[in-house]
Amino acid sequence: MLKCRAAWRRLAPLARASSTLCRQNAKRAVLRNERRPDLNCSQMSTAPSGGGRENTLYVVLVGAACLGGGVYAYRTVLGDKQRYQERISEIASRTRRVEPEQQKVQTQTEPAAATEATKEAISDPPLRIDTPNQPVAPTEEIEPLSNTPEASEPSPAPVLESEVAPVAVDESISEVSVQLQDVPVVESEHSAAVVQETAVEPTPVVPVLPEHAPYLLIGGGTASFAAARSIRARDPRARVLIITDEQDLPYMRPPLSKELWFSDDPAVTETLRFKQWNGKERSIYFQPPSFYVDPVELTKVENGGVAVMTGKKVVHMDVRGNKVRLCDGSEITYDKCLIATGGIPRNMQVIERAGEEVTKRTTLFRKIDDFKSLEKISRTVKSITIIGGGFLGSELACALGRKSADVGLEVMQMFPEKGNMGKVLPEYLSNWTTEKVRREGVQVLTEALVKNVNFKEGKVEIKLKDGRVVKTDHIVAAVGLEPNVDLATSGGLEVDSDFGGYRVNAELQARSNIWVAGDAACFYDIKLGRRRVEHHDHAVVSGRLAGENMTGASKPYWHQSMFWSDLGPDVGYEAIGIVDSSLPTVGVFAKATAKDTPKAATEQSGTGIRSESETEAVAGKMSPTLSTPIPPVAKDDYGKGVIFYLRDNVVVGIILWNVFNRMPIARKIIKDGEQHADLNEVAKLFNIHED
């Protein structure tokens, strides 16, 4: 076809020139003789008159080109039709192969008999001839094997070319029998042992994953579990599938930096059970393994259930097709999907550029494996440096500092602020907190900006911009969290440019049939504007609301989530709203008593995860008690109190410092959004002056 096309391109100008010249000659003849001349075929050429070879050649070439094109098109269509029929036949004849159950291999008592049977198995290996369309009668070479017990068991046979060659069955059998006679038989004990060991080895059974999940939850954290529980509460027969890239079932993260470090159990890294400040013991997991359904059985369970696929990561999302693709290439379709992928610990560029020696001596604390690794490291090294002065860094510093006296560990903490949690607490309270951390046995370096990190003489050397140098054995980087938005590109989901995370509407919905909850959700707060929160209570509440909306509730998100932090069993605080040290604050403090500690708070609530007890509580009518004089508080005595954060003279955030189980009142104050002339009167609502 291509040759014909090339020939036509060469002949086309000649044909057009000949035709033009012929027409011009005809017009001239008409004008001269006033009649149309009779033209012969030989006169249509530019050659001398009487010769028509060029026209004949032109007609032959054009005809050959048309004929060749027709033949090519016919053969192409015929070949496509034949291949289509072969493909349809192959699909129609395809059958599902079921793995045969492994039969137990009976060992022979006499070694001589076993050796003889092995030699026979080597000399006459079993043949496998795939003929799904017609049965084949065994020939003389195969008939003795079909009558012996060894022939019925799967044994490793060499793959012969005759098995896959498209030849007749009888010819293939005869051809195989000829080839078998030329196969050399190696009679040795080693070869016999190899054959026997291969025959005994069972075939691994690949678990069949569910192809469809009515409710698909991506991520195995707190938000996913809260959503699953909410879905099952509204739809008791719902089938929920949770996919997580971790190897653990859904668990709570706060104890990883709090209570687990204060456990007296030496096997705490294995049991992952801890004692709360009130002495009660509980597991870090939300539910035991018996609570969940096997993913393979999810579609078969009559009343539905919750299944968890661990060690699997969703790498692609097809929003239009309502399906996701996993890291192993398998695909799962869904009806409703929740993205609760959480976040990834942020690392420092100076550490990433420092090289492998520094990287492998750095911990980015987030998961159970990170806790196990750091706990083991704390018992083997002499010094650990924590970079970061926020919630996580301060909690780990206090936990490791209290442990340092027992194991001879040197704990250091550095951050660029002037005090611990300097971005959250007012300066006076941040300085007080820093002294509290130092009393726990931690060397605190304030206003420390890391300039360079390298590995020298078996130590990690941290150089600061002011010239200070810190040498340590291990680094814990606690410098923030990056929301995991890996599915934004493939799913066509919008990512907020200011706060990060997936942008969702008031019902936590990102797209049709797709919701987002937890750390990865950037939602609109009707009182405080668009926000993204990285705390346990927000994960619980947003996951619960997303689960309700996935079952048709259509509820807006209006909840003001809280968060809390404990610097050991003696100092703790709960916060709500926007708590930013750059905002103007008003603090009202009182003298603390023995019951104003996190330990006493858990004794009263019965749980170490305080948000579990307070999220359902509702503040009643707020009416302050009669005005009573506020007792004086000694300078720098911040035993307990309330800190109000203001924006345009309106309270937008509240911290309850060693004041517990009063969060519903704080939530109502922010929800009302009123201006208060005297915040001392508002502080009385929290009863901080009671004995």
XYZ file of C-alpha atoms in Angstrom:
691
model
C 0.000 0.000 0.000
C 2.838 2.361 0.805
C 4.572 1.603 -2.507
C 1.402 2.349 -4.460
C 1.014 5.615 -2.580
C 4.593 6.646 -3.401
C 4.110 5.784 -7.070
C 0.909 7.825 -7.209
C 2.663 10.844 -5.678
C 5.283 10.684 -8.443
C 2.790 10.201 -11.283
C 0.183 12.696 -10.123
C 2.016 15.839 -11.365
C 2.573 14.189 -14.761
C -1.085 13.297 -15.063
C -2.246 16.754 -14.098
C 0.163 18.396 -16.597
C -0.988 16.123 -19.414
C -4.642 16.824 -18.741
C -4.075 20.607 -18.590
C -2.131 20.643 -21.838
C -4.807 18.555 -23.564
C -7.551 20.956 -22.509
C -5.588 23.991 -23.659
C -4.963 22.442 -27.090
C -8.642 21.606 -27.414
C -9.679 25.178 -26.630
C -7.260 26.584 -29.220
C -8.592 24.206 -31.878
C -12.159 25.243 -31.199
C -11.319 28.915 -31.448
C -9.517 28.430 -34.747
C -11.821 25.985 -36.544
C -15.028 26.695 -34.566
C -15.557 22.975 -33.876
C -14.525 20.506 -31.166
C -11.661 18.334 -32.414
C -11.743 14.604 -32.115
C -8.962 13.598 -29.760
C -7.377 10.203 -29.789
C -5.757 8.563 -26.832
C -2.365 9.189 -28.352
C -2.980 12.961 -28.447
C -3.370 13.223 -24.630
C 0.362 12.920 -24.147
C 3.086 15.486 -24.354
C 5.048 13.076 -26.553
C 4.925 13.269 -30.344
C 1.597 12.395 -31.864
C 0.846 8.796 -32.531
C 2.374 7.448 -29.264
C 0.049 6.465 -26.298
C 2.495 4.587 -24.141
C 2.442 7.117 -21.340
C -1.346 7.027 -21.026
C -1.380 3.257 -21.006
C 1.319 3.161 -18.325
C -0.614 5.727 -16.316
C -3.810 3.655 -16.430
C -1.931 0.459 -15.527
C -0.220 2.020 -12.521
C -3.386 3.609 -11.192
C -5.267 0.363 -11.619
C -2.526 -1.604 -9.887
C -2.521 0.841 -6.994
C -6.282 0.553 -6.547
C -6.120 -3.230 -6.775
C -3.267 -3.409 -4.256
C -5.113 -1.149 -1.838
C -8.223 -3.262 -2.087
C -6.286 -6.469 -1.504
C -4.495 -4.954 1.498
C -7.735 -3.703 3.042
C -9.415 -7.079 2.498
C -6.550 -9.018 4.098
C -6.402 -6.588 7.024
C -10.112 -6.873 7.755
C -9.976 -10.638 7.353
C -6.997 -10.915 9.732
C -8.655 -8.713 12.338
C -11.806 -10.779 12.149
C -9.835 -13.997 12.569
C -7.917 -12.657 15.579
C -11.171 -11.426 17.112
C -12.758 -14.860 16.739
C -9.683 -16.521 18.283
C -9.808 -14.134 21.257
C -13.512 -14.742 21.800
C -12.939 -18.495 21.642
C -10.099 -18.238 24.145
C -12.211 -16.254 26.599
C -15.151 -18.611 26.209
C -13.021 -21.684 26.839
C -11.242 -20.201 29.837
C -12.096 -21.937 33.097
C -11.328 -20.992 36.639
C -8.606 -23.179 37.967
C -9.052 -24.136 41.563
C -6.028 -24.985 43.566
C -6.123 -28.696 44.479
C -5.839 -29.523 48.134
C -2.443 -30.704 49.127
C -2.413 -34.348 49.964
C -0.271 -35.677 52.754
C 2.842 -37.436 51.545
C 3.267 -40.866 53.070
C 6.885 -41.643 53.877
C 8.111 -45.159 53.190
C 9.571 -47.139 56.088
C 12.288 -48.860 54.100
C 15.008 -46.570 52.698
C 15.700 -48.920 49.848
C 12.108 -48.813 48.684
C 12.053 -45.002 48.913
C 15.233 -44.756 46.840
C 13.814 -47.108 44.223
C 10.561 -45.128 44.018
C 12.541 -41.927 43.605
C 14.530 -43.401 40.726
C 11.343 -44.492 39.029
C 9.896 -40.983 39.486
C 13.007 -39.461 37.873
C 13.099 -41.898 34.976
C 9.385 -41.554 34.261
C 8.362 -38.007 35.199
C 4.652 -37.283 35.029
C 3.348 -35.529 31.948
C 0.838 -32.719 31.877
C -1.075 -32.241 28.627
C -3.650 -29.451 28.663
C -6.530 -30.432 26.407
C -9.589 -28.712 27.886
C -11.803 -29.330 24.876
C -11.506 -33.107 24.471
C -10.444 -36.012 26.736
C -7.381 -38.015 25.791
C -6.975 -41.694 26.482
C -3.656 -42.527 28.153
C -1.043 -44.299 26.057
C 1.227 -47.114 27.142
C 3.875 -44.712 28.428
C 1.420 -42.879 30.758
C -0.801 -45.767 31.836
C 1.530 -47.228 34.520
C 1.845 -43.779 36.206
C -1.927 -43.340 36.380
C -2.270 -46.550 38.367
C 0.342 -45.690 40.997
C -0.259 -43.483 44.029
C 2.704 -41.272 43.139
C 1.102 -40.272 39.866
C -1.926 -38.722 41.558
C 0.213 -36.344 43.604
C 1.603 -33.128 42.113
C 5.306 -33.503 41.397
C 7.721 -31.194 39.616
C 7.805 -32.220 35.982
C 10.016 -30.541 33.403
C 8.178 -28.129 31.145
C 8.435 -29.577 27.638
C 7.917 -27.685 24.435
C 5.306 -30.192 23.385
C 3.014 -28.987 26.170
C 2.585 -25.539 24.708
C 3.057 -26.294 21.002
C -0.243 -26.197 19.020
C -0.085 -29.761 17.659
C -2.427 -32.698 17.678
C -2.802 -34.616 20.917
C -1.695 -38.008 19.622
C 1.354 -36.540 17.902
C 2.347 -34.601 21.027
C 2.164 -37.719 23.188
C 4.337 -39.708 20.834
C 6.785 -36.828 20.516
C 7.045 -36.465 24.291
C 7.650 -40.166 24.740
C 10.533 -39.996 22.275
C 12.077 -37.028 24.065
C 11.814 -38.722 27.427
C 14.013 -41.567 26.258
C 16.867 -39.128 25.650
C 16.638 -37.474 29.106
C 19.630 -38.555 31.201
C 18.797 -40.015 34.592
C 21.072 -38.914 37.402
C 21.017 -41.562 40.096
C 22.339 -39.930 43.239
C 21.134 -39.406 46.764
C 21.270 -35.619 46.369
C 19.015 -35.572 43.326
C 16.573 -37.955 44.968
C 16.399 -35.764 48.045
C 15.775 -32.695 45.911
C 12.938 -34.380 44.041
C 11.347 -35.650 47.231
C 11.657 -32.242 48.963
C 10.133 -30.456 45.986
C 7.219 -32.848 45.891
C 6.463 -32.310 49.580
C 6.607 -28.481 49.438
C 3.032 -27.114 49.489
C 1.819 -24.613 46.942
C 1.323 -21.168 48.528
C -2.311 -20.143 48.599
C -2.825 -16.548 47.488
C -5.726 -14.971 49.422
C -8.546 -13.693 47.292
C -9.273 -10.045 48.024
C -12.812 -8.690 47.833
C -13.494 -7.121 44.450
C -16.161 -4.758 45.794
C -16.797 -2.951 49.069
C -19.974 -0.949 49.666
C -18.062 1.253 52.139
C -14.345 1.662 51.475
C -12.224 3.505 54.069
C -8.676 4.429 53.041
C -6.469 4.708 56.118
C -6.414 2.741 59.354
C -6.329 5.489 61.962
C -8.768 7.004 64.415
C -10.921 8.731 61.784
C -11.428 5.509 59.808
C -12.401 3.510 62.874
C -14.812 6.226 64.055
C -16.405 6.269 60.599
C -16.725 2.478 60.512
C -18.388 2.457 63.910
C -20.771 5.229 62.821
C -21.669 3.438 59.573
C -22.430 0.213 61.411
C -24.537 2.094 63.945
C -26.775 3.514 61.214
C -26.633 0.487 58.935
C -26.215 -2.701 61.023
C -25.805 -4.889 57.919
C -23.192 -2.653 56.302
C -20.005 -4.144 54.898
C -17.061 -1.877 55.631
C -13.528 -2.431 54.320
C -10.584 -0.522 55.837
C -7.315 -0.435 53.871
C -4.162 0.639 55.694
C -0.500 0.581 54.718
C 0.472 -0.211 58.312
C 0.731 -3.742 59.650
C -1.448 -2.988 62.690
C -5.172 -2.840 63.277
C -6.697 0.599 64.027
C -5.211 2.092 67.191
C -5.036 5.389 69.093
C -1.900 7.496 68.680
C -1.848 9.738 71.837
C -0.506 7.021 74.193
C 2.540 6.576 71.940
C 3.983 9.809 73.339
C 2.292 9.770 76.736
C 1.244 6.814 78.904
C 3.222 4.041 77.186
C 6.495 5.666 78.252
C 5.476 5.581 81.929
C 4.618 1.885 81.944
C 6.466 -0.408 84.358
C 5.919 -3.441 82.114
C 9.219 -4.408 80.414
C 7.226 -6.043 77.613
C 5.188 -2.931 76.859
C 6.512 -2.811 73.297
C 4.978 -6.228 72.680
C 1.725 -5.982 74.627
C 1.099 -2.288 73.851
C -0.996 -2.111 76.998
C -0.622 0.777 79.402
C -1.938 2.073 82.669
C -3.815 5.332 82.551
C -3.165 8.015 85.110
C -6.088 6.596 87.101
C -4.434 3.160 87.250
C -6.806 1.398 84.866
C -5.188 -0.674 82.148
C -6.227 -0.722 78.516
C -4.843 -1.598 75.090
C -3.724 0.865 72.486
C -5.957 -0.891 69.948
C -9.579 0.183 69.655
C -10.831 -3.397 69.321
C -9.293 -6.894 69.487
C -8.766 -8.910 66.281
C -11.924 -10.925 66.979
C -13.998 -7.783 66.399
C -13.080 -7.655 62.724
C -14.143 -9.835 59.811
C -11.715 -11.592 57.492
C -11.547 -9.508 54.280
C -12.044 -12.680 52.225
C -15.284 -13.397 54.068
C -16.608 -9.837 54.019
C -18.938 -10.394 51.062
C -20.198 -13.680 52.524
C -21.043 -12.570 56.060
C -24.810 -12.376 56.422
C -24.942 -9.394 58.773
C -21.938 -7.579 57.334
C -19.059 -6.339 59.442
C -15.801 -4.407 59.435
C -12.748 -5.896 57.709
C -9.202 -4.522 57.740
C -6.607 -5.104 55.030
C -3.189 -4.364 56.539
C 0.010 -3.768 54.625
C -1.836 -2.481 51.543
C -1.569 1.008 50.088
C -3.981 2.676 47.690
C -1.887 4.232 44.915
C -4.552 5.296 42.409
C -8.175 6.402 42.577
C -10.618 6.332 39.673
C -13.398 8.681 40.769
C -15.566 8.163 37.702
C -15.249 4.405 37.821
C -15.660 4.248 41.637
C -12.604 2.051 42.069
C -9.119 2.168 43.536
C -5.891 0.391 42.659
C -3.606 -1.015 45.328
C 0.170 -1.202 45.384
C 0.085 -4.846 44.234
C -1.986 -3.989 41.153
C -5.312 -5.334 42.416
C -8.428 -3.177 42.065
C -11.437 -2.758 44.365
C -14.663 -1.005 43.470
C -16.790 0.861 45.993
C -20.097 2.615 46.466
C -18.975 5.157 49.094
C -15.359 6.018 49.931
C -13.698 7.823 52.852
C -10.163 9.208 52.637
C -8.577 9.294 56.084
C -4.908 8.991 55.187
C -3.728 11.263 57.998
C -0.300 12.834 57.669
C 3.389 12.142 57.262
C 5.980 13.413 59.772
C 7.859 16.367 58.378
C 11.621 16.064 58.176
C 14.264 18.785 58.158
C 16.186 19.536 54.990
C 19.491 19.701 56.852
C 18.918 16.132 58.042
C 17.891 14.893 54.609
C 21.058 16.355 53.105
C 23.299 15.009 55.888
C 23.679 11.533 54.403
C 22.803 7.968 55.259
C 24.663 7.824 58.573
C 22.606 10.683 59.985
C 19.342 9.513 58.413
C 19.505 6.074 59.996
C 20.118 7.728 63.378
C 17.019 9.907 63.057
C 13.477 9.016 64.117
C 10.354 10.638 62.672
C 7.881 9.756 65.387
C 4.379 8.778 64.248
C 3.543 5.039 64.297
C 3.760 2.019 66.583
C 6.991 0.936 64.898
C 8.489 4.327 65.716
C 7.609 3.896 69.399
C 9.125 0.398 69.493
C 12.269 1.580 67.752
C 12.768 4.663 69.939
C 12.099 2.732 73.144
C 14.786 0.226 72.178
C 17.190 2.984 71.196
C 16.675 4.751 74.541
C 18.009 1.651 76.293
C 21.118 1.276 74.115
C 22.452 4.808 73.465
C 23.811 7.414 75.837
C 22.182 10.561 74.453
C 19.077 11.537 72.491
C 18.312 15.008 71.106
C 14.754 16.075 70.319
C 14.373 18.825 67.732
C 11.046 20.608 68.140
C 9.281 22.399 70.953
C 5.642 21.680 70.107
C 3.228 19.197 71.623
C 4.950 16.017 70.455
C 8.478 17.226 71.127
C 7.654 18.420 74.641
C 5.759 15.239 75.518
C 8.618 13.004 74.343
C 11.142 15.200 76.149
C 9.282 14.811 79.464
C 8.795 11.079 78.936
C 12.445 10.394 78.077
C 13.655 12.848 80.730
C 11.847 11.010 83.511
C 13.289 7.748 82.199
C 16.822 9.096 81.859
C 17.688 8.762 85.541
C 17.031 5.015 85.507
C 18.986 4.125 82.359
C 21.680 6.821 82.426
C 20.371 8.602 79.349
C 21.141 12.206 78.458
C 18.091 13.932 76.939
C 18.299 17.265 75.135
C 15.588 19.339 73.491
C 16.134 22.252 71.113
C 13.770 24.559 69.264
C 13.854 28.053 67.708
C 11.228 29.553 70.057
C 11.943 31.174 73.412
C 10.168 28.429 75.339
C 8.322 25.147 75.078
C 5.165 25.358 72.965
C 6.074 28.969 72.220
C 3.760 29.020 69.183
C 0.745 28.137 71.348
C 1.218 29.422 74.888
C 1.713 33.039 75.914
C 5.329 33.839 76.663
C 5.033 33.788 80.461
C 3.359 30.394 80.447
C 5.773 29.037 77.844
C 8.716 30.000 80.067
C 7.071 28.334 83.054
C 6.554 25.165 80.987
C 10.198 25.178 79.933
C 11.289 25.183 83.569
C 8.907 22.307 84.222
C 10.517 20.295 81.414
C 13.982 21.032 82.788
C 12.919 19.741 86.181
C 12.112 16.452 84.464
C 15.817 16.034 83.635
C 15.905 17.514 80.136
C 18.552 19.931 78.868
C 16.521 22.543 76.993
C 18.203 24.725 74.361
C 15.986 27.665 73.416
C 16.331 29.906 70.355
C 18.278 27.130 68.652
C 18.247 27.255 64.844
C 19.863 24.207 63.248
C 22.394 25.174 60.576
C 24.078 21.894 59.735
C 24.024 18.223 60.739
C 26.751 15.671 60.034
C 28.202 12.436 61.343
C 31.663 12.647 62.848
C 33.635 10.256 65.067
C 30.651 8.026 65.815
C 28.435 10.927 66.879
C 25.785 13.043 65.200
C 27.019 16.615 65.313
C 24.400 19.411 65.234
C 25.674 22.894 64.495
C 23.477 25.847 65.396
C 23.443 29.225 63.701
C 24.703 30.971 66.841
C 27.812 28.766 66.877
C 26.740 26.222 69.476
C 27.521 22.562 68.709
C 25.629 19.583 70.120
C 26.909 16.016 69.833
C 24.417 13.207 70.294
C 23.832 9.550 69.467
C 20.309 9.867 68.085
C 17.908 12.536 66.826
C 14.128 12.687 67.127
C 12.677 15.168 64.637
C 9.304 16.453 65.869
C 8.828 19.455 63.606
C 5.292 19.021 62.325
C 3.096 16.978 60.044
C 2.415 17.067 56.313
C -1.091 15.965 55.271
C -1.040 12.912 53.027
C -2.631 14.025 49.742
C -1.087 11.424 47.403
C -4.491 10.576 45.888
C -5.276 14.162 44.911
C -3.768 13.900 41.428
C -5.327 10.616 40.339
C -8.649 11.405 42.017
C -8.885 14.968 40.756
C -9.338 16.282 44.309
C -8.655 19.872 45.340
C -5.837 20.590 47.789
C -5.917 23.745 49.893
C -2.932 25.954 49.100
C -2.847 27.655 52.514
C -3.486 24.926 55.065
C -2.867 21.799 52.992
C -5.158 18.777 52.933
C -8.189 18.019 50.794
C -10.734 20.832 50.602
C -14.179 19.592 51.623
C -17.584 21.169 52.008
C -19.567 21.515 55.227
C -20.528 17.837 55.044
C -16.873 16.787 54.679
C -17.494 15.754 51.073
C -14.762 16.299 48.471
C -16.456 14.754 45.429
C -19.529 12.695 44.707
C -19.363 9.539 46.892
C -16.015 10.661 48.408
C -15.578 12.068 51.920
C -12.462 13.150 53.841
C -11.908 13.133 57.611
C -9.112 13.528 60.113
C -5.779 15.279 59.607
C -6.123 15.262 55.798
C -9.392 17.278 55.743
C -9.378 21.040 55.268
C -12.875 22.093 56.324
C -14.764 25.337 56.753
C -15.506 26.352 60.317
C -18.616 28.556 60.448
C -17.138 30.484 63.380
C -13.401 30.470 62.734
C -13.133 30.097 58.946
C -11.311 27.446 56.966
C -9.107 25.253 59.109
C -7.200 21.982 59.250
C -6.834 20.298 62.649
C -4.338 17.573 63.611
C -5.713 16.233 66.875
C -7.347 13.103 68.203
C -10.709 14.639 69.040
C -11.072 16.092 65.552
C -10.306 12.688 64.053
C -13.007 11.096 66.229
C -15.687 13.698 65.525
C -14.977 14.218 61.820
C -14.749 10.474 61.212
C -18.026 9.912 63.013
C -19.765 12.665 61.030
C -18.343 11.435 57.718
C -19.660 7.948 58.483
C -23.113 9.338 59.185
C -23.110 11.340 55.968
C -21.963 8.304 53.986
C -25.180 6.629 55.106
C -27.332 9.604 54.074
C -27.398 11.857 57.144
C -26.312 15.051 55.298
C -25.182 16.783 58.497
C -22.888 19.831 58.475
C -19.701 19.938 60.519
C -20.083 22.507 63.269
C -18.220 20.815 66.139
C -15.402 22.715 67.831
C -12.815 19.990 68.368
C -10.481 20.038 71.342
C -6.990 18.712 71.968
C -4.977 18.005 75.044
C -1.389 17.441 76.080
C 0.141 16.022 79.238
C 3.639 16.831 80.461
C 3.653 13.819 82.730
C 0.981 12.936 85.294
C 1.157 16.318 87.073
C 0.711 18.972 84.361
C -1.787 18.868 81.548
C -3.991 21.167 79.553
C -6.937 21.053 77.189
C -7.451 23.532 74.355
C -10.103 24.445 71.835
C -10.385 26.847 68.921
C -7.521 28.952 67.580
C -4.707 28.988 70.127
C -1.909 31.072 68.665
C 0.614 32.932 70.779
C 0.574 35.798 68.282
C -3.001 36.650 69.366
C -3.705 38.802 72.441
C -4.496 36.681 75.492
C -6.068 37.078 78.900
C -5.164 34.560 81.590
C -6.969 33.961 84.870
C -5.138 31.640 87.297
C -5.763 30.142 90.703
C -3.889 27.989 93.145
C -3.924 24.339 92.193
C -5.034 21.514 94.462
C -4.299 17.804 94.502
C -7.227 17.097 92.179
C -6.023 19.543 89.519
C -3.793 17.074 87.662
C -4.237 14.794 84.648
C -4.195 11.833 87.007
C -7.170 13.165 88.952
C -8.973 14.014 85.706
C -8.736 10.440 84.437
C -9.908 9.106 87.780
C -13.028 11.193 87.432
C -13.711 10.504 83.757
C -12.591 6.877 83.755
C -10.524 7.207 80.582
C -7.097 8.477 79.607
C -8.399 9.642 76.242
C -10.276 12.581 77.687
C -12.002 13.555 74.445
C -13.947 10.277 74.550
C -15.772 11.422 77.660
C -16.305 15.067 76.792
C -17.400 15.022 73.144
C -20.869 13.838 74.049
C -21.263 16.316 76.908
C -23.240 19.492 76.381
C -22.824 22.658 78.368
C -25.912 23.681 80.247
C -27.110 27.182 80.870
C -24.103 29.291 81.729
C -24.863 31.532 84.635
C -21.887 32.718 86.652
C -22.051 32.527 90.370
C -22.315 35.594 92.555
C -19.371 37.889 92.222
C -16.813 36.914 94.800
C -13.371 38.375 95.257
C -10.668 36.423 93.438
C -8.013 35.220 95.871
C -4.551 36.519 95.111
C -2.140 34.202 93.339
C 1.561 34.212 94.001
C 3.775 35.454 91.199
C 4.727 32.759 88.677
C 2.318 30.316 90.299
C 0.390 28.944 87.373
C -1.125 25.945 89.093
C -4.398 26.083 87.182
C -6.252 28.620 85.115
C -7.988 29.649 81.903
C -6.318 31.457 79.005
C -8.569 33.276 76.526
C -7.326 34.030 72.981
C -8.957 37.081 71.402
C -9.485 38.301 67.867
C -11.374 41.555 67.437
C -12.271 41.367 71.145
C -14.050 38.052 70.564
C -12.868 34.820 72.189
C -11.662 32.452 69.421
C -9.603 30.048 71.531
C -9.405 28.795 75.134
C -6.790 26.783 77.027
C -7.768 25.106 80.284
C -4.537 24.779 82.242
C -4.888 21.898 84.704
C -8.648 22.433 84.510
C -10.388 19.315 83.253
C -13.862 18.163 82.228
C -14.999 21.735 81.473
C -14.633 21.651 77.709
C -18.386 21.905 76.867
C -18.406 25.326 78.556
C -15.432 26.497 76.517
C -17.044 25.197 73.343
C -20.227 27.166 74.028
C -18.299 30.396 74.655
C -16.619 30.143 71.253
C -19.874 29.163 69.578
C -21.677 32.215 70.968
C -18.995 34.539 69.578
C -19.850 37.399 71.938
C -17.673 40.208 73.233
C -17.073 40.100 76.985
C -16.300 43.178 79.017
C -14.742 41.254 81.919
C -13.182 37.854 81.222
C -12.633 37.344 84.954
C -16.368 36.852 85.256
C -16.291 34.419 82.323
C -13.498 32.464 84.046
C -15.797 31.842 87.001
C -17.888 29.600 84.731
C -15.060 27.056 84.966
C -15.084 27.029 88.777
C -11.322 27.469 88.973
C -11.566 29.080 92.430
C -13.209 26.110 94.086
C -11.196 24.286 96.723
